[in-house]
Coordinates of C-alpha atoms in Angstrom, one line a residue:
Chain A
X1 CA -9.8 -207.2 -81.7
X2 CA -7.5 -204.3 -80.4
X3 CA -7.1 -202.9 -76.8
X4 CA -9.2 -199.9 -77.5
X5 CA -12.2 -202.0 -78.2
X6 CA -12.0 -203.4 -75.0
X7 CA -14.2 -202.1 -71.6
X8 CA -11.7 -199.9 -69.8
X9 CA -12.2 -197.6 -66.6
X10 CA -10.6 -194.5 -66.1
X11 CA -8.9 -194.0 -69.5
X12 CA -9.0 -191.3 -71.9
X13 CA -8.4 -192.1 -75.6
X14 CA -4.4 -190.7 -75.6
X15 CA -4.4 -193.1 -72.7
X16 CA -6.1 -195.7 -74.6
X17 CA -3.9 -195.3 -77.7
X18 CA -1.2 -195.6 -75.9
X19 CA -1.0 -198.2 -73.4
X20 CA -1.7 -199.6 -77.4
X21 CA 1.5 -198.7 -78.9
X22 CA 3.3 -199.7 -75.8
X23 CA 1.9 -203.3 -76.3
X24 CA 2.4 -203.1 -79.7
X25 CA 6.3 -202.0 -78.8
X26 CA 6.8 -204.1 -76.2
X27 CA 5.4 -207.5 -78.4
X28 CA 7.7 -206.1 -81.8
X29 CA 10.8 -205.7 -79.8
X30 CA 10.8 -208.9 -78.0
X31 CA 9.9 -211.1 -81.2
X32 CA 12.7 -208.9 -82.3
X33 CA 14.7 -209.6 -80.2
X34 CA 15.2 -213.4 -81.4
X35 CA 14.9 -211.8 -84.6
X36 CA 18.2 -210.6 -84.4
X37 CA 20.3 -213.3 -82.7
X38 CA 19.4 -216.2 -85.1
X39 CA 20.2 -213.5 -87.9
X40 CA 23.8 -213.9 -86.0
X41 CA 26.1 -210.8 -87.2
X42 CA 26.0 -207.2 -86.4
X43 CA 22.1 -208.0 -85.5
X44 CA 23.6 -209.9 -82.7
X45 CA 25.9 -207.2 -81.4
X46 CA 24.9 -207.0 -77.2
X47 CA 24.2 -203.1 -77.1
X48 CA 21.5 -203.9 -80.0
X49 CA 19.6 -207.4 -78.1
X50 CA 20.1 -205.3 -74.4
X51 CA 18.4 -202.0 -75.9
X52 CA 15.2 -204.3 -77.5
X53 CA 15.0 -205.9 -74.4
X54 CA 15.3 -202.9 -71.9
X55 CA 12.4 -200.9 -74.7
X56 CA 10.4 -204.7 -74.1
X57 CA 10.2 -204.2 -70.5
X58 CA 9.4 -200.3 -70.2
X59 CA 7.1 -200.5 -72.5
X60 CA 5.1 -203.3 -70.4
X61 CA 6.0 -201.3 -67.1
X62 CA 4.2 -198.2 -69.2
X63 CA 1.3 -199.8 -70.4
X64 CA 0.5 -201.3 -67.1
X65 CA 1.1 -198.2 -64.9
X66 CA -1.6 -196.7 -67.5
X67 CA -3.9 -199.4 -67.0
X68 CA -4.3 -199.2 -63.5
X69 CA -4.5 -195.6 -63.6
X70 CA -1.2 -194.7 -61.4
X71 CA -0.3 -191.5 -60.9
X72 CA 3.4 -192.3 -61.8
X73 CA 2.8 -192.8 -65.1
X74 CA 3.8 -190.1 -67.0
X75 CA 6.9 -190.8 -65.1
X76 CA 7.5 -194.2 -66.9
X77 CA 5.9 -192.6 -69.9
X78 CA 8.9 -190.5 -70.2
X79 CA 11.4 -193.3 -69.4
X80 CA 9.7 -195.3 -72.1
X81 CA 10.0 -192.6 -74.7
X82 CA 13.9 -192.5 -74.0
X83 CA 13.9 -195.9 -74.5
X84 CA 11.8 -195.7 -77.1
X85 CA 14.1 -193.5 -79.2
X86 CA 17.4 -195.2 -78.8
X87 CA 15.7 -197.8 -80.0
X88 CA 14.3 -196.8 -82.9
X89 CA 17.6 -195.6 -83.9
X90 CA 19.2 -198.2 -83.2
X91 CA 17.0 -200.7 -85.7
X92 CA 17.9 -198.1 -87.7
X93 CA 21.4 -199.1 -87.9
X94 CA 21.0 -202.4 -88.1
X95 CA 17.9 -202.2 -90.7
X96 CA 20.9 -203.2 -93.5
X97 CA 19.9 -199.3 -95.4
X98 CA 16.0 -200.1 -94.9
X99 CA 16.3 -203.4 -96.9
X100 CA 15.4 -205.2 -93.2
X101 CA 11.5 -205.3 -93.0
X102 CA 11.9 -206.9 -89.2
X103 CA 14.2 -203.8 -88.2
X104 CA 12.5 -201.2 -90.1
X105 CA 8.5 -202.2 -88.5
X106 CA 10.2 -202.1 -85.2
X107 CA 12.1 -198.8 -85.9
X108 CA 8.5 -197.4 -86.6
X109 CA 6.7 -199.2 -84.1
X110 CA 9.2 -197.9 -81.6
X111 CA 8.4 -194.2 -83.4
X112 CA 5.0 -194.4 -82.7
X113 CA 5.4 -195.0 -79.3
X114 CA 7.9 -192.5 -78.5
X115 CA 5.5 -190.2 -80.2
X116 CA 2.5 -191.4 -77.8
X117 CA 4.7 -191.7 -74.6
X118 CA 6.2 -188.2 -74.9
X119 CA 2.3 -186.3 -75.3
X120 CA 1.4 -188.5 -72.4
X121 CA 4.6 -187.8 -70.0
X122 CA 3.2 -183.9 -71.2
X123 CA 6.5 -183.3 -72.8
X124 CA 5.6 -183.6 -76.7
Chain B
X1 CA -3.2 -201.4 -85.2
X2 CA -3.4 -204.6 -83.5
X3 CA -0.6 -206.7 -82.9
X4 CA -1.4 -209.5 -86.2
X5 CA -1.3 -206.9 -88.0
X6 CA 2.7 -206.4 -87.2
X7 CA 6.1 -208.6 -89.0
X8 CA 6.9 -210.9 -86.4
X9 CA 8.7 -213.7 -87.5
X10 CA 8.4 -217.8 -86.2
X11 CA 4.5 -217.2 -85.0
X12 CA 2.2 -219.1 -87.1
X13 CA -1.9 -217.0 -87.3
X14 CA -2.6 -219.5 -84.4
X15 CA -0.2 -218.6 -81.9
X16 CA -0.3 -214.4 -83.2
X17 CA -4.0 -215.3 -82.0
X18 CA -2.9 -216.5 -79.2
X19 CA -0.5 -213.7 -78.4
X20 CA -3.3 -210.7 -78.5
X21 CA -5.4 -212.4 -76.6
X22 CA -3.4 -213.1 -74.3
X23 CA -1.9 -209.5 -74.6
X24 CA -5.7 -208.4 -74.3
X25 CA -6.4 -210.5 -70.8
X26 CA -3.5 -209.1 -69.2
X27 CA -4.5 -205.3 -69.7
X28 CA -8.7 -206.2 -68.8
X29 CA -7.1 -208.2 -65.7
X30 CA -4.8 -205.2 -64.9
X31 CA -7.5 -202.0 -65.5
X32 CA -10.4 -204.0 -64.0
X33 CA -8.2 -205.3 -60.3
X34 CA -8.3 -201.1 -60.1
X35 CA -11.8 -201.2 -61.3
X36 CA -12.8 -203.7 -58.4
X37 CA -11.1 -201.9 -55.7
X38 CA -12.8 -198.8 -56.2
X39 CA -16.0 -200.1 -56.3
X40 CA -15.1 -202.1 -52.9
X41 CA -17.6 -204.2 -51.2
X42 CA -17.7 -208.1 -52.4
X43 CA -15.8 -206.9 -55.8
X44 CA -12.6 -205.7 -53.6
X45 CA -12.2 -209.6 -51.9
X46 CA -8.5 -210.6 -51.7
X47 CA -9.5 -214.1 -54.0
X48 CA -10.6 -211.9 -56.6
X49 CA -8.2 -209.2 -56.4
X50 CA -5.6 -211.3 -57.0
X51 CA -6.9 -213.9 -59.3
X52 CA -7.3 -211.0 -61.8
X53 CA -3.4 -209.5 -61.2
X54 CA -2.7 -213.6 -61.4
X55 CA -4.3 -213.8 -64.6
X56 CA -3.1 -210.3 -65.7
X57 CA 1.1 -212.2 -64.9
X58 CA 0.4 -215.8 -66.5
X59 CA -1.4 -213.6 -69.6
X60 CA 2.1 -211.4 -70.0
X61 CA 4.6 -214.4 -69.4
X62 CA 2.8 -216.7 -72.3
X63 CA 3.0 -214.1 -74.7
X64 CA 6.0 -213.4 -73.8
X65 CA 7.0 -216.8 -74.9
X66 CA 5.3 -217.1 -78.0
X67 CA 7.5 -214.0 -78.5
X68 CA 10.3 -215.0 -78.2
X69 CA 9.2 -218.4 -80.1
X70 CA 10.3 -220.4 -76.6
X71 CA 10.1 -224.0 -76.0
X72 CA 8.2 -224.1 -73.7
X73 CA 5.7 -222.0 -74.4
X74 CA 2.7 -225.1 -74.4
X75 CA 3.5 -225.9 -70.9
X76 CA 3.0 -221.8 -69.7
X77 CA -0.1 -221.7 -71.9
X78 CA -1.4 -224.0 -70.4
X79 CA -1.2 -222.3 -67.0
X80 CA -2.2 -219.5 -68.4
X81 CA -5.9 -221.4 -69.2
X82 CA -6.1 -222.3 -66.1
X83 CA -6.4 -219.3 -64.6
X84 CA -8.0 -217.6 -67.3
X85 CA -11.3 -219.8 -66.3
X86 CA -10.4 -219.2 -62.8
X87 CA -10.3 -215.0 -63.6
X88 CA -13.9 -215.9 -65.3
X89 CA -15.7 -218.2 -63.3
X90 CA -14.8 -215.2 -60.5
X91 CA -15.6 -212.2 -62.6
X92 CA -18.7 -214.0 -63.5
X93 CA -19.4 -214.2 -59.7
X94 CA -18.8 -210.7 -59.4
X95 CA -21.0 -209.2 -62.4
X96 CA -24.1 -208.7 -60.3
X97 CA -26.0 -211.0 -62.7
X98 CA -24.3 -209.5 -65.8
X99 CA -25.4 -206.0 -65.4
X100 CA -21.9 -204.9 -64.6
X101 CA -20.3 -204.6 -67.9
X102 CA -16.3 -203.9 -66.3
X103 CA -16.7 -207.8 -65.1
X104 CA -18.9 -208.9 -67.8
X105 CA -15.8 -208.2 -70.3
X106 CA -13.2 -209.6 -68.3
X107 CA -15.2 -212.5 -67.8
X108 CA -15.1 -212.8 -72.2
X109 CA -11.9 -211.1 -73.1
X110 CA -10.7 -214.0 -70.2
X111 CA -12.7 -217.3 -72.0
X112 CA -11.3 -216.2 -75.6
X113 CA -7.7 -216.4 -74.0
X114 CA -9.3 -219.3 -72.7
X115 CA -9.9 -221.1 -75.7
X116 CA -6.9 -220.2 -77.5
X117 CA -4.4 -221.0 -74.8
X118 CA -5.7 -224.6 -74.5
X119 CA -5.3 -224.4 -77.9
X120 CA -2.3 -223.5 -78.3
X121 CA -1.6 -225.9 -74.9
X122 CA -2.4 -228.9 -77.6
X123 CA -4.9 -229.9 -75.1
X124 CA -7.9 -228.0 -76.4
Chain C
X1 CA 22.2 -216.8 -49.8
X2 CA 21.9 -213.6 -51.3
X3 CA 22.2 -211.7 -54.8
X4 CA 25.9 -210.8 -53.7
X5 CA 27.2 -213.6 -53.0
X6 CA 26.5 -214.8 -56.8
X7 CA 28.9 -213.8 -59.5
X8 CA 27.7 -211.0 -61.2
X9 CA 29.4 -209.8 -64.0
X10 CA 29.6 -205.8 -64.8
X11 CA 28.5 -204.7 -61.6
X12 CA 29.9 -202.6 -59.0
X13 CA 29.5 -203.2 -54.9
X14 CA 27.1 -200.3 -55.4
X15 CA 25.1 -201.2 -57.7
X16 CA 24.9 -204.9 -56.5
X17 CA 23.1 -203.1 -53.1
X18 CA 20.7 -201.5 -54.8
X19 CA 19.7 -204.4 -57.2
X20 CA 19.1 -206.3 -53.4
X21 CA 17.3 -203.7 -52.8
X22 CA 14.7 -203.6 -55.3
X23 CA 14.5 -207.4 -54.7
X24 CA 13.7 -206.6 -51.3
X25 CA 11.3 -204.1 -52.0
X26 CA 9.6 -205.5 -55.1
X27 CA 9.0 -208.7 -52.4
X28 CA 7.9 -206.8 -49.9
X29 CA 5.5 -204.6 -51.6
X30 CA 3.8 -207.2 -53.9
X31 CA 3.2 -209.1 -50.2
X32 CA 2.2 -206.2 -48.5
X33 CA -0.7 -205.9 -50.9
X34 CA -1.7 -208.8 -50.6
X35 CA -1.4 -208.6 -46.2
X36 CA -3.6 -204.9 -46.9
X37 CA -6.8 -206.7 -49.0
X38 CA -7.2 -209.1 -46.4
X39 CA -6.8 -206.5 -43.4
X40 CA -9.2 -204.8 -45.4
X41 CA -10.4 -201.0 -44.1
X42 CA -8.5 -198.3 -44.6
X43 CA -5.7 -200.8 -45.3
X44 CA -7.3 -201.7 -48.5
X45 CA -7.7 -198.8 -50.4
X46 CA -7.1 -198.0 -54.1
X47 CA -4.6 -196.0 -53.5
X48 CA -2.7 -197.7 -51.0
X49 CA -2.6 -201.2 -52.9
X50 CA -1.5 -199.2 -56.9
X51 CA 1.1 -197.5 -54.9
X52 CA 2.4 -201.0 -53.8
X53 CA 1.9 -202.8 -56.7
X54 CA 3.7 -199.6 -58.9
X55 CA 6.6 -199.9 -56.4
X56 CA 6.7 -203.2 -56.7
X57 CA 6.7 -203.0 -60.6
X58 CA 9.2 -200.7 -61.1
X59 CA 11.6 -201.7 -58.4
X60 CA 11.5 -204.8 -60.8
X61 CA 12.1 -202.8 -63.7
X62 CA 15.1 -201.5 -62.2
X63 CA 16.6 -204.1 -60.8
X64 CA 16.7 -205.9 -64.2
X65 CA 17.9 -202.7 -66.0
X66 CA 20.8 -202.9 -63.9
X67 CA 21.4 -206.7 -64.3
X68 CA 21.6 -206.6 -67.9
X69 CA 23.9 -203.9 -67.6
X70 CA 21.7 -201.5 -69.1
X71 CA 22.5 -197.6 -69.6
X72 CA 19.4 -196.3 -69.5
X73 CA 19.4 -197.7 -66.0
X74 CA 19.5 -194.1 -63.9
X75 CA 16.3 -193.0 -65.3
X76 CA 14.9 -196.3 -64.4
X77 CA 16.3 -195.9 -60.9
X78 CA 15.1 -192.2 -60.5
X79 CA 11.7 -193.0 -61.5
X80 CA 11.8 -196.0 -59.2
X81 CA 12.9 -193.8 -55.7
X82 CA 9.9 -192.0 -56.6
X83 CA 7.7 -194.6 -56.9
X84 CA 9.3 -196.1 -53.4
X85 CA 9.4 -192.4 -51.1
X86 CA 5.0 -192.1 -52.1
X87 CA 5.1 -196.3 -51.2
X88 CA 7.5 -195.5 -47.7
X89 CA 4.9 -192.9 -47.1
X90 CA 1.8 -194.3 -47.5
X91 CA 3.0 -197.1 -45.7
X92 CA 3.8 -195.2 -42.7
X93 CA -0.6 -193.6 -43.0
X94 CA -1.9 -197.3 -42.5
X95 CA 0.7 -198.5 -40.3
X96 CA -1.6 -197.8 -37.2
X97 CA 0.4 -195.5 -35.8
X98 CA 3.6 -198.1 -36.3
X99 CA 1.7 -201.3 -34.1
X100 CA 1.5 -202.5 -37.7
X101 CA 4.8 -204.9 -38.4
X102 CA 4.3 -205.9 -42.0
X103 CA 3.3 -201.8 -42.6
X104 CA 6.5 -200.5 -40.8
X105 CA 9.2 -203.2 -42.3
X106 CA 7.4 -202.3 -45.5
X107 CA 8.2 -198.6 -45.4
X108 CA 11.1 -199.2 -44.0
X109 CA 11.8 -201.5 -46.8
X110 CA 11.3 -199.1 -49.3
X111 CA 13.4 -195.9 -47.7
X112 CA 15.9 -198.1 -47.8
X113 CA 15.0 -199.1 -51.1
X114 CA 14.9 -195.1 -52.0
X115 CA 18.4 -194.3 -50.5
X116 CA 19.9 -197.0 -53.2
X117 CA 18.4 -195.6 -55.9
X118 CA 18.6 -192.2 -55.4
X119 CA 22.1 -192.6 -55.0
X120 CA 22.4 -195.4 -58.3
X121 CA 20.8 -192.3 -59.7
X122 CA 23.6 -189.4 -59.1
X123 CA 20.6 -187.4 -57.4
X124 CA 21.5 -188.3 -53.6
Chain D
X1 CA 20.3 -208.6 -46.2
X2 CA 18.1 -211.6 -47.3
X3 CA 14.0 -212.1 -48.4
X4 CA 13.7 -214.5 -45.5
X5 CA 15.1 -212.0 -42.6
X6 CA 12.2 -209.8 -44.1
X7 CA 8.4 -210.1 -42.4
X8 CA 6.3 -211.8 -44.7
X9 CA 2.3 -213.0 -44.1
X10 CA 1.0 -216.0 -45.3
X11 CA 4.2 -218.0 -45.9
X12 CA 6.2 -220.8 -44.7
X13 CA 10.0 -221.2 -44.6
X14 CA 10.0 -223.5 -47.9
X15 CA 8.2 -221.2 -49.2
X16 CA 10.1 -218.6 -48.0
X17 CA 12.9 -220.4 -49.3
X18 CA 11.5 -221.1 -52.6
X19 CA 11.4 -217.4 -53.3
X20 CA 15.0 -216.5 -52.6
X21 CA 15.8 -219.2 -55.0
X22 CA 14.1 -218.0 -57.9
X23 CA 14.5 -214.5 -57.5
X24 CA 18.5 -215.2 -57.0
X25 CA 17.7 -217.6 -60.7
X26 CA 16.2 -215.0 -62.7
X27 CA 18.9 -212.2 -61.1
X28 CA 21.7 -214.5 -62.4
X29 CA 19.8 -215.8 -65.8
X30 CA 19.2 -211.8 -66.2
X31 CA 22.7 -211.2 -66.0
X32 CA 24.4 -214.4 -67.7
X33 CA 22.3 -213.5 -70.6
X34 CA 24.2 -209.8 -71.3
X35 CA 27.6 -211.7 -70.6
X36 CA 26.8 -214.8 -72.7
X37 CA 26.6 -211.6 -76.0
X38 CA 29.1 -209.9 -75.1
X39 CA 31.3 -213.2 -74.6
X40 CA 30.0 -214.3 -78.2
X41 CA 30.8 -217.8 -80.1
X42 CA 28.4 -220.2 -79.1
X43 CA 27.6 -218.5 -75.7
X44 CA 25.6 -216.4 -77.8
X45 CA 23.6 -218.9 -79.9
X46 CA 20.0 -217.9 -79.5
X47 CA 18.6 -220.9 -78.3
X48 CA 21.2 -220.8 -75.4
X49 CA 19.8 -216.8 -74.3
X50 CA 16.2 -217.8 -74.9
X51 CA 16.3 -220.5 -72.4
X52 CA 18.7 -217.9 -70.3
X53 CA 15.1 -215.5 -71.0
X54 CA 12.4 -218.1 -70.3
X55 CA 14.1 -219.2 -67.4
X56 CA 15.0 -215.5 -65.5
X57 CA 10.9 -215.0 -66.5
X58 CA 9.5 -217.8 -65.2
X59 CA 11.3 -217.5 -61.9
X60 CA 10.0 -214.3 -61.2
X61 CA 6.3 -215.6 -62.4
X62 CA 7.1 -218.2 -60.0
X63 CA 8.3 -216.1 -56.6
X64 CA 5.5 -213.4 -57.0
X65 CA 2.6 -216.3 -57.3
X66 CA 4.3 -217.1 -53.7
X67 CA 4.6 -213.9 -53.2
X68 CA 0.3 -212.9 -53.4
X69 CA 0.0 -216.4 -51.4
X70 CA -1.4 -217.5 -54.9
X71 CA -3.7 -220.4 -55.0
X72 CA -2.0 -221.4 -58.5
X73 CA 1.6 -221.2 -57.1
X74 CA 2.3 -224.6 -57.0
X75 CA 1.5 -225.5 -61.2
X76 CA 3.6 -222.2 -62.1
X77 CA 6.3 -223.9 -60.2
X78 CA 6.5 -226.7 -62.0
X79 CA 7.0 -225.3 -65.2
X80 CA 9.7 -223.0 -63.7
X81 CA 11.2 -225.8 -62.7
X82 CA 11.2 -227.3 -65.8
X83 CA 12.8 -224.2 -67.2
X84 CA 15.3 -224.7 -64.7
X85 CA 16.3 -228.1 -65.5
X86 CA 16.6 -226.7 -69.3
X87 CA 18.5 -223.7 -68.5
X88 CA 21.2 -225.5 -65.8
X89 CA 21.7 -228.3 -68.6
X90 CA 22.5 -225.9 -71.4
X91 CA 25.2 -223.8 -68.8
X92 CA 26.6 -226.8 -68.0
X93 CA 26.9 -227.1 -72.2
X94 CA 28.1 -224.1 -72.5
X95 CA 30.5 -223.9 -69.8
X96 CA 33.6 -224.5 -71.2
X97 CA 34.3 -228.1 -68.6
X98 CA 33.3 -226.0 -65.9
X99 CA 36.4 -223.8 -65.8
X100 CA 34.2 -220.6 -67.0
X101 CA 33.0 -219.5 -63.3
X102 CA 29.7 -217.5 -65.0
X103 CA 28.1 -220.5 -66.6
X104 CA 28.7 -223.1 -64.0
X105 CA 27.5 -220.3 -60.8
X106 CA 24.3 -219.8 -63.0
X107 CA 24.0 -223.9 -63.6
X108 CA 24.6 -224.3 -60.1
X109 CA 21.6 -221.8 -59.1
X110 CA 19.4 -222.8 -61.7
X111 CA 19.7 -226.2 -60.3
X112 CA 18.4 -225.0 -56.3
X113 CA 16.1 -223.3 -58.2
X114 CA 14.8 -226.9 -59.7
X115 CA 14.8 -228.4 -56.3
X116 CA 12.7 -225.9 -54.3
X117 CA 10.2 -225.9 -57.1
X118 CA 9.9 -229.0 -57.2
X119 CA 9.3 -229.7 -53.3
X120 CA 6.6 -226.6 -53.9
X121 CA 5.1 -228.4 -56.8
X122 CA 4.6 -231.2 -54.6
X123 CA 6.2 -233.4 -57.6
X124 CA 10.0 -233.8 -56.1

């Protein structure tokens, strides 16, 4: 079951997609932070763990603003997109040239969220 | 795309289902709180809005503990199940005998999360 | 004990003040939402409860970005200030001409947070 | 200004102390996670960073349940106390025999929160 199949009030298809992308991005960033801590080495660099945690939290905040039907959701999506972009780039940097499946999946999920959030914030 | 299709480290199929159920329950409870505030009348009773907000927050917390691979996730899932049960019952009570689709969907989502969380907490 | 008396790494006095103001604002907004639901009438208008919940959540997010020492804290503080301003104005509107102590305290706490967040975001 | 000086509805002095202790513990745990990542070595062990993040999140959740006046706050405080205890013990273990001021302050803050949460949950 995906979030789109639930009954939601006051949302558009674009917003439902953005909520789903934010929840997916929140989930994989949080999970990837633990993965990176366990891998150690360059994966556990403080700046990398921090951007994963930042991205996880602002994705959750953006999803919640949309789920509440809040007027300020565009502004939050805009900051979320900035975090997505930094996090995707940082995941690429730590992907061992694309051979690390978790980092690759995390970067792709961040980029999907980035696209949805830019569209939602009216700045695509 | 559902959360199950993402690449996750250190999770079992049961845990992935529980994470998804928690994120769905978080989402619909937060959305339903806004729906109920707008409907007004008995839907907007303080105790009803509060249990929706409690359920939304503890679902998020439970999902995050599982996504981090935290040892305490069983205890959090156990409290989550208690919130799910109260929230489902309260949604039934406000469903106008099942004719309110949002309340019905919210109750069903809470019960699915309840079942997953009880199983996860080892108390099913 | 206040947050300022704790041992914190990588924070400035201005940032510690902003963290404290955000945590205070988070706390009073969440508490005020329950207060307003129980008062009912115009206090429980959906738009009022929603801005209280928005303000509570973005204050928490801003505090956490600063506590983590995150590079994006300025952007989050900027959105937080926008939410603070809307919430303060809405609390004034529901304060029964200043006679409602909870609404008055909430508006004042939002304005203190607004000032700190504008300063932190470099847009004061 | 501390949280106790704010105007709060439906709280007792014990609950206000517990809310403050939870917010302090949330704050120092989140800040200490970044501190430990930057110190590296044994400070950055995955299990240590995870318990700091667990403790930070459940403290926030417990504070929010109390601020909302939620019926389930006792259950959440009980799980919070368990996280506090584990986190305090783990901070002691990483305190270099008490010479690391941040770890020492974090352990003390966790123990203060533990005591408040046990009392709040009726299991002190």
